[in-house]
């Protein structure tokens, strides 16, 4: 039975480069296979599909989802790597650390889900904030993020799973908060870092006087967050 080889993988690179990604395949969201000659990146599943077609290989090589696909391509001498946006992601490092820890399987699952903004942590924030961004009131669940106030890397396991250490934020607001460019005072009013051009905030709907409704538990975590922000500059009301 024919089996695809490294030559067929290179032919797949050329086909995608010159013509198309085959119907039924799209850009990869997590993994890339790298053409070592050019450093170009291609979606592994599409490459495997074409390589097997070129070889007349109808075996089950590459089955079993991402792992099977990636292993089949690696066995032919190719590098399969995380997408560039994930290679330096703290999220990936943090999840790997959880999986390698001594925590029991149930705790590992809870921690990974919390790091991804999923599972019980996200569900609790959706309930607390009634499915709306805590700051803007946006009620579009797919773009709401379960954001940790005290970041995952600095928190202990209890804090990582504590809903009080979370705010439900629209994606653009979460990006600013996660990078310590905004925070909130004890009354919940929006604070802006000295490096942020204030006029740009109005373009994403942030206005003077906006505030979030905080609990005492939220305030404890936010004091930590503000202190972290101030190590990189000053904060002031919008």
mmCIF file of C-alpha atoms in Angstrom:
data_model
loop_
_atom_site.group_PDB
_atom_site.id
_atom_site.type_symbol
_atom_site.label_atom_id
_atom_site.label_comp_id
_atom_site.label_asym_id
_atom_site.label_seq_id
_atom_site.Cartn_x
_atom_site.Cartn_y
_atom_site.Cartn_z
ATOM 1 C CA UNK A 1 0.000 0.000 0.000
ATOM 2 C CA UNK A 2 1.436 3.419 -0.934
ATOM 3 C CA UNK A 3 2.477 5.623 1.960
ATOM 4 C CA UNK A 4 3.035 9.346 1.771
ATOM 5 C CA UNK A 5 6.595 10.612 2.186
ATOM 6 C CA UNK A 6 8.393 13.886 2.808
ATOM 7 C CA UNK A 7 8.311 14.504 -0.966
ATOM 8 C CA UNK A 8 4.542 14.404 -0.955
ATOM 9 C CA UNK A 9 4.451 16.844 1.958
ATOM 10 C CA UNK A 10 6.618 19.269 -0.015
ATOM 11 C CA UNK A 11 4.280 18.850 -2.989
ATOM 12 C CA UNK A 12 1.406 19.750 -0.673
ATOM 13 C CA UNK A 13 3.232 22.922 0.356
ATOM 14 C CA UNK A 14 3.629 23.848 -3.305
ATOM 15 C CA UNK A 15 -0.026 23.154 -4.089
ATOM 16 C CA UNK A 16 -1.282 25.324 -1.248
ATOM 17 C CA UNK A 17 1.230 28.043 -2.065
ATOM 18 C CA UNK A 18 0.277 28.170 -5.730
ATOM 19 C CA UNK A 19 -3.367 27.270 -5.705
ATOM 20 C CA UNK A 20 -5.502 26.694 -2.659
ATOM 21 C CA UNK A 21 -6.314 25.205 0.676
ATOM 22 C CA UNK A 22 -8.555 22.233 -0.213
ATOM 23 C CA UNK A 23 -12.297 22.496 0.219
ATOM 24 C CA UNK A 24 -13.344 21.531 3.709
ATOM 25 C CA UNK A 25 -10.165 22.906 5.270
ATOM 26 C CA UNK A 26 -9.430 26.357 6.602
ATOM 27 C CA UNK A 27 -6.529 28.088 8.292
ATOM 28 C CA UNK A 28 -5.399 26.275 11.416
ATOM 29 C CA UNK A 29 -6.347 27.917 14.710
ATOM 30 C CA UNK A 30 -3.617 26.312 16.823
ATOM 31 C CA UNK A 31 -0.913 24.448 14.862
ATOM 32 C CA UNK A 32 1.288 25.085 11.814
ATOM 33 C CA UNK A 33 3.596 22.814 9.856
ATOM 34 C CA UNK A 34 6.750 24.653 8.823
ATOM 35 C CA UNK A 35 8.412 24.379 5.417
ATOM 36 C CA UNK A 36 12.039 24.271 6.532
ATOM 37 C CA UNK A 37 13.260 25.604 3.190
ATOM 38 C CA UNK A 38 11.261 28.828 3.312
ATOM 39 C CA UNK A 39 10.032 29.045 6.946
ATOM 40 C CA UNK A 40 6.479 29.386 5.590
ATOM 41 C CA UNK A 41 3.694 27.943 7.695
ATOM 42 C CA UNK A 42 0.773 25.825 6.506
ATOM 43 C CA UNK A 43 -2.290 24.179 8.133
ATOM 44 C CA UNK A 44 -1.270 20.632 9.087
ATOM 45 C CA UNK A 45 -4.570 18.888 8.307
ATOM 46 C CA UNK A 46 -4.747 20.361 4.813
ATOM 47 C CA UNK A 47 -1.122 19.419 4.160
ATOM 48 C CA UNK A 48 -1.680 15.848 5.345
ATOM 49 C CA UNK A 49 -4.805 15.499 3.200
ATOM 50 C CA UNK A 50 -2.984 16.646 0.055
ATOM 51 C CA UNK A 51 0.171 14.646 0.768
ATOM 52 C CA UNK A 52 -1.846 11.431 1.134
ATOM 53 C CA UNK A 53 -3.782 12.213 -2.043
ATOM 54 C CA UNK A 54 -0.585 12.736 -4.013
ATOM 55 C CA UNK A 55 0.783 9.439 -2.688
ATOM 56 C CA UNK A 56 -2.436 7.472 -3.197
ATOM 57 C CA UNK A 57 -2.263 6.718 0.515
ATOM 58 C CA UNK A 58 -5.678 5.740 1.846
ATOM 59 C CA UNK A 59 -4.396 4.508 5.208
ATOM 60 C CA UNK A 60 -5.557 5.880 8.531
ATOM 61 C CA UNK A 61 -2.181 7.519 9.114
ATOM 62 C CA UNK A 62 -2.788 10.859 10.741
ATOM 63 C CA UNK A 63 -6.059 9.894 12.370
ATOM 64 C CA UNK A 64 -6.926 10.864 15.916
ATOM 65 C CA UNK A 65 -7.242 14.622 15.627
ATOM 66 C CA UNK A 66 -4.417 17.114 16.022
ATOM 67 C CA UNK A 67 -2.077 14.668 17.733
ATOM 68 C CA UNK A 68 -2.363 12.038 15.019
ATOM 69 C CA UNK A 69 -1.975 14.596 12.234
ATOM 70 C CA UNK A 70 0.993 16.293 13.846
ATOM 71 C CA UNK A 71 2.767 13.036 14.692
ATOM 72 C CA UNK A 72 2.362 11.717 11.140
ATOM 73 C CA UNK A 73 3.976 14.862 9.736
ATOM 74 C CA UNK A 74 6.724 14.930 12.347
ATOM 75 C CA UNK A 75 7.582 11.329 11.486
ATOM 76 C CA UNK A 76 8.385 12.585 7.961
ATOM 77 C CA UNK A 77 10.886 15.056 9.380
ATOM 78 C CA UNK A 78 8.785 18.208 9.555
ATOM 79 C CA UNK A 79 8.356 20.648 12.399
ATOM 80 C CA UNK A 80 4.802 21.166 13.655
ATOM 81 C CA UNK A 81 4.596 24.102 16.023
ATOM 82 C CA UNK A 82 2.075 26.256 17.824
ATOM 83 C CA UNK A 83 0.865 29.226 15.839
ATOM 84 C CA UNK A 84 2.979 32.328 16.336
ATOM 85 C CA UNK A 85 0.303 34.045 18.429
ATOM 86 C CA UNK A 86 0.463 31.114 20.884
ATOM 87 C CA UNK A 87 4.197 30.329 20.913
ATOM 88 C CA UNK A 88 4.935 32.994 23.494
ATOM 89 C CA UNK A 89 1.579 32.785 25.187
ATOM 90 C CA UNK A 90 1.607 32.633 28.958
ATOM 91 C CA UNK A 91 -1.645 30.729 28.659
ATOM 92 C CA UNK A 92 0.129 27.746 27.096
ATOM 93 C CA UNK A 93 2.910 27.797 29.701
ATOM 94 C CA UNK A 94 0.437 28.065 32.552
ATOM 95 C CA UNK A 95 -1.673 25.156 31.315
ATOM 96 C CA UNK A 96 1.400 22.979 30.836
ATOM 97 C CA UNK A 97 2.444 23.787 34.412
ATOM 98 C CA UNK A 98 -0.980 22.755 35.733
ATOM 99 C CA UNK A 99 -0.911 19.485 33.817
ATOM 100 C CA UNK A 100 2.545 18.707 35.184
ATOM 101 C CA UNK A 101 1.570 19.554 38.759
ATOM 102 C CA UNK A 102 0.627 17.173 41.570
ATOM 103 C CA UNK A 103 -2.974 18.416 41.694
ATOM 104 C CA UNK A 104 -5.648 15.737 41.405
ATOM 105 C CA UNK A 105 -7.387 15.319 37.999
ATOM 106 C CA UNK A 106 -10.543 17.175 39.046
ATOM 107 C CA UNK A 107 -8.560 20.173 40.282
ATOM 108 C CA UNK A 108 -6.422 20.157 37.116
ATOM 109 C CA UNK A 109 -9.549 20.307 34.959
ATOM 110 C CA UNK A 110 -10.991 23.162 37.014
ATOM 111 C CA UNK A 111 -7.727 25.112 36.870
ATOM 112 C CA UNK A 112 -7.267 24.643 33.128
ATOM 113 C CA UNK A 113 -10.850 25.719 32.464
ATOM 114 C CA UNK A 114 -10.400 28.768 34.678
ATOM 115 C CA UNK A 115 -7.180 29.688 32.829
ATOM 116 C CA UNK A 116 -9.038 29.441 29.539
ATOM 117 C CA UNK A 117 -11.917 31.502 30.878
ATOM 118 C CA UNK A 118 -14.244 28.509 30.654
ATOM 119 C CA UNK A 119 -15.985 26.057 32.951
ATOM 120 C CA UNK A 120 -17.301 26.969 36.367
ATOM 121 C CA UNK A 121 -15.276 30.191 36.630
ATOM 122 C CA UNK A 122 -16.843 31.642 33.488
ATOM 123 C CA UNK A 123 -20.292 30.346 34.363
ATOM 124 C CA UNK A 124 -20.091 32.022 37.779
ATOM 125 C CA UNK A 125 -19.094 35.362 36.221
ATOM 126 C CA UNK A 126 -21.880 35.138 33.646
ATOM 127 C CA UNK A 127 -24.331 34.669 36.515
ATOM 128 C CA UNK A 128 -22.849 37.396 38.722
ATOM 129 C CA UNK A 129 -22.826 39.962 35.924
ATOM 130 C CA UNK A 130 -26.113 38.794 34.354
ATOM 131 C CA UNK A 131 -24.386 37.931 31.076
ATOM 132 C CA UNK A 132 -23.204 41.515 30.504
ATOM 133 C CA UNK A 133 -19.837 43.253 30.467
ATOM 134 C CA UNK A 134 -19.340 44.609 33.978
ATOM 135 C CA UNK A 135 -18.262 47.986 32.578
ATOM 136 C CA UNK A 136 -20.040 48.604 29.276
ATOM 137 C CA UNK A 137 -23.158 46.469 29.713
ATOM 138 C CA UNK A 138 -22.525 44.673 26.421
ATOM 139 C CA UNK A 139 -24.678 41.509 26.417
ATOM 140 C CA UNK A 140 -23.032 39.579 23.581
ATOM 141 C CA UNK A 141 -21.763 36.408 25.229
ATOM 142 C CA UNK A 142 -19.328 35.250 22.503
ATOM 143 C CA UNK A 143 -17.199 38.383 22.980
ATOM 144 C CA UNK A 144 -17.290 38.459 26.781
ATOM 145 C CA UNK A 145 -14.154 37.334 28.614
ATOM 146 C CA UNK A 146 -13.899 35.850 32.100
ATOM 147 C CA UNK A 147 -10.981 37.978 33.233
ATOM 148 C CA UNK A 148 -8.908 37.363 36.348
ATOM 149 C CA UNK A 149 -8.255 40.501 38.414
ATOM 150 C CA UNK A 150 -5.191 39.076 40.116
ATOM 151 C CA UNK A 151 -3.568 37.329 37.158
ATOM 152 C CA UNK A 152 -3.345 33.569 36.976
ATOM 153 C CA UNK A 153 0.428 33.539 37.237
ATOM 154 C CA UNK A 154 0.426 35.545 40.463
ATOM 155 C CA UNK A 155 -2.546 33.782 42.108
ATOM 156 C CA UNK A 156 -2.709 30.614 44.177
ATOM 157 C CA UNK A 157 -5.134 27.822 43.278
ATOM 158 C CA UNK A 158 -7.895 29.162 45.515
ATOM 159 C CA UNK A 159 -7.623 32.631 43.968
ATOM 160 C CA UNK A 160 -7.567 31.194 40.457
ATOM 161 C CA UNK A 161 -10.981 29.609 41.000
ATOM 162 C CA UNK A 162 -12.487 32.402 43.124
ATOM 163 C CA UNK A 163 -15.255 34.237 41.201
ATOM 164 C CA UNK A 164 -14.506 37.358 43.280
ATOM 165 C CA UNK A 165 -11.160 37.427 41.487
ATOM 166 C CA UNK A 166 -12.969 37.880 38.195
ATOM 167 C CA UNK A 167 -14.696 40.478 36.067
ATOM 168 C CA UNK A 168 -16.804 39.723 33.012
ATOM 169 C CA UNK A 169 -15.460 42.118 30.386
ATOM 170 C CA UNK A 170 -15.935 42.781 26.688
ATOM 171 C CA UNK A 171 -12.903 41.605 24.721
ATOM 172 C CA UNK A 172 -11.500 45.094 24.068
ATOM 173 C CA UNK A 173 -11.893 46.077 27.735
ATOM 174 C CA UNK A 174 -10.358 42.781 28.860
ATOM 175 C CA UNK A 175 -7.305 43.386 26.639
ATOM 176 C CA UNK A 176 -6.696 46.752 28.303
ATOM 177 C CA UNK A 177 -7.281 45.372 31.800
ATOM 178 C CA UNK A 178 -5.057 42.338 31.240
ATOM 179 C CA UNK A 179 -2.195 44.578 30.122
ATOM 180 C CA UNK A 180 -2.580 46.864 33.161
ATOM 181 C CA UNK A 181 -3.648 49.805 30.996
ATOM 182 C CA UNK A 182 -6.894 50.304 32.905
ATOM 183 C CA UNK A 183 -8.096 49.442 36.399
ATOM 184 C CA UNK A 184 -10.867 50.447 38.817
ATOM 185 C CA UNK A 185 -10.860 52.362 42.088
ATOM 186 C CA UNK A 186 -12.651 51.197 45.238
ATOM 187 C CA UNK A 187 -15.878 52.852 44.052
ATOM 188 C CA UNK A 188 -15.615 51.033 40.733
ATOM 189 C CA UNK A 189 -14.737 54.075 38.614
ATOM 190 C CA UNK A 190 -12.552 53.516 35.578
ATOM 191 C CA UNK A 191 -8.866 54.374 35.966
ATOM 192 C CA UNK A 192 -6.578 54.865 32.982
ATOM 193 C CA UNK A 193 -2.831 54.357 32.782
ATOM 194 C CA UNK A 194 -0.666 57.355 31.982
ATOM 195 C CA UNK A 195 0.573 55.765 28.750
ATOM 196 C CA UNK A 196 -2.921 55.475 27.216
ATOM 197 C CA UNK A 197 -4.184 58.121 24.786
ATOM 198 C CA UNK A 198 -7.565 58.928 26.268
ATOM 199 C CA UNK A 199 -9.179 59.971 23.019
ATOM 200 C CA UNK A 200 -8.691 56.448 21.710
ATOM 201 C CA UNK A 201 -10.806 54.983 24.516
ATOM 202 C CA UNK A 202 -13.947 56.756 23.334
ATOM 203 C CA UNK A 203 -13.673 54.832 20.075
ATOM 204 C CA UNK A 204 -14.367 51.597 21.942
ATOM 205 C CA UNK A 205 -17.165 53.101 24.000
ATOM 206 C CA UNK A 206 -15.303 54.013 27.191
ATOM 207 C CA UNK A 207 -16.505 57.292 28.676
ATOM 208 C CA UNK A 208 -15.905 59.460 31.738
ATOM 209 C CA UNK A 209 -17.937 58.350 34.744
ATOM 210 C CA UNK A 210 -18.206 54.680 33.795
ATOM 211 C CA UNK A 211 -18.004 52.307 36.746
ATOM 212 C CA UNK A 212 -18.456 48.687 37.768
ATOM 213 C CA UNK A 213 -20.450 47.464 40.785
ATOM 214 C CA UNK A 214 -17.938 45.918 43.166
ATOM 215 C CA UNK A 215 -18.092 43.683 46.208
ATOM 216 C CA UNK A 216 -15.665 43.965 49.106
ATOM 217 C CA UNK A 217 -13.988 40.791 47.817
ATOM 218 C CA UNK A 218 -13.518 42.361 44.368
ATOM 219 C CA UNK A 219 -11.943 45.414 46.003
ATOM 220 C CA UNK A 220 -9.264 43.311 47.700
ATOM 221 C CA UNK A 221 -8.153 41.871 44.373
ATOM 222 C CA UNK A 222 -8.377 45.245 42.622
ATOM 223 C CA UNK A 223 -6.029 46.827 45.162
ATOM 224 C CA UNK A 224 -3.475 44.250 44.078
ATOM 225 C CA UNK A 225 -4.201 45.054 40.408
ATOM 226 C CA UNK A 226 -3.820 48.812 40.891
ATOM 227 C CA UNK A 227 -0.529 48.345 42.702
ATOM 228 C CA UNK A 228 0.710 46.268 39.775
ATOM 229 C CA UNK A 229 -0.390 48.937 37.288
ATOM 230 C CA UNK A 230 1.427 51.639 39.258
ATOM 231 C CA UNK A 231 4.758 49.828 38.966
ATOM 232 C CA UNK A 232 4.591 50.761 35.265
ATOM 233 C CA UNK A 233 3.278 54.328 35.594
ATOM 234 C CA UNK A 234 0.432 56.298 37.149
ATOM 235 C CA UNK A 235 -3.346 55.843 37.097
ATOM 236 C CA UNK A 236 -6.021 58.524 37.015
ATOM 237 C CA UNK A 237 -9.759 58.765 36.505
ATOM 238 C CA UNK A 238 -10.953 58.863 32.914
#
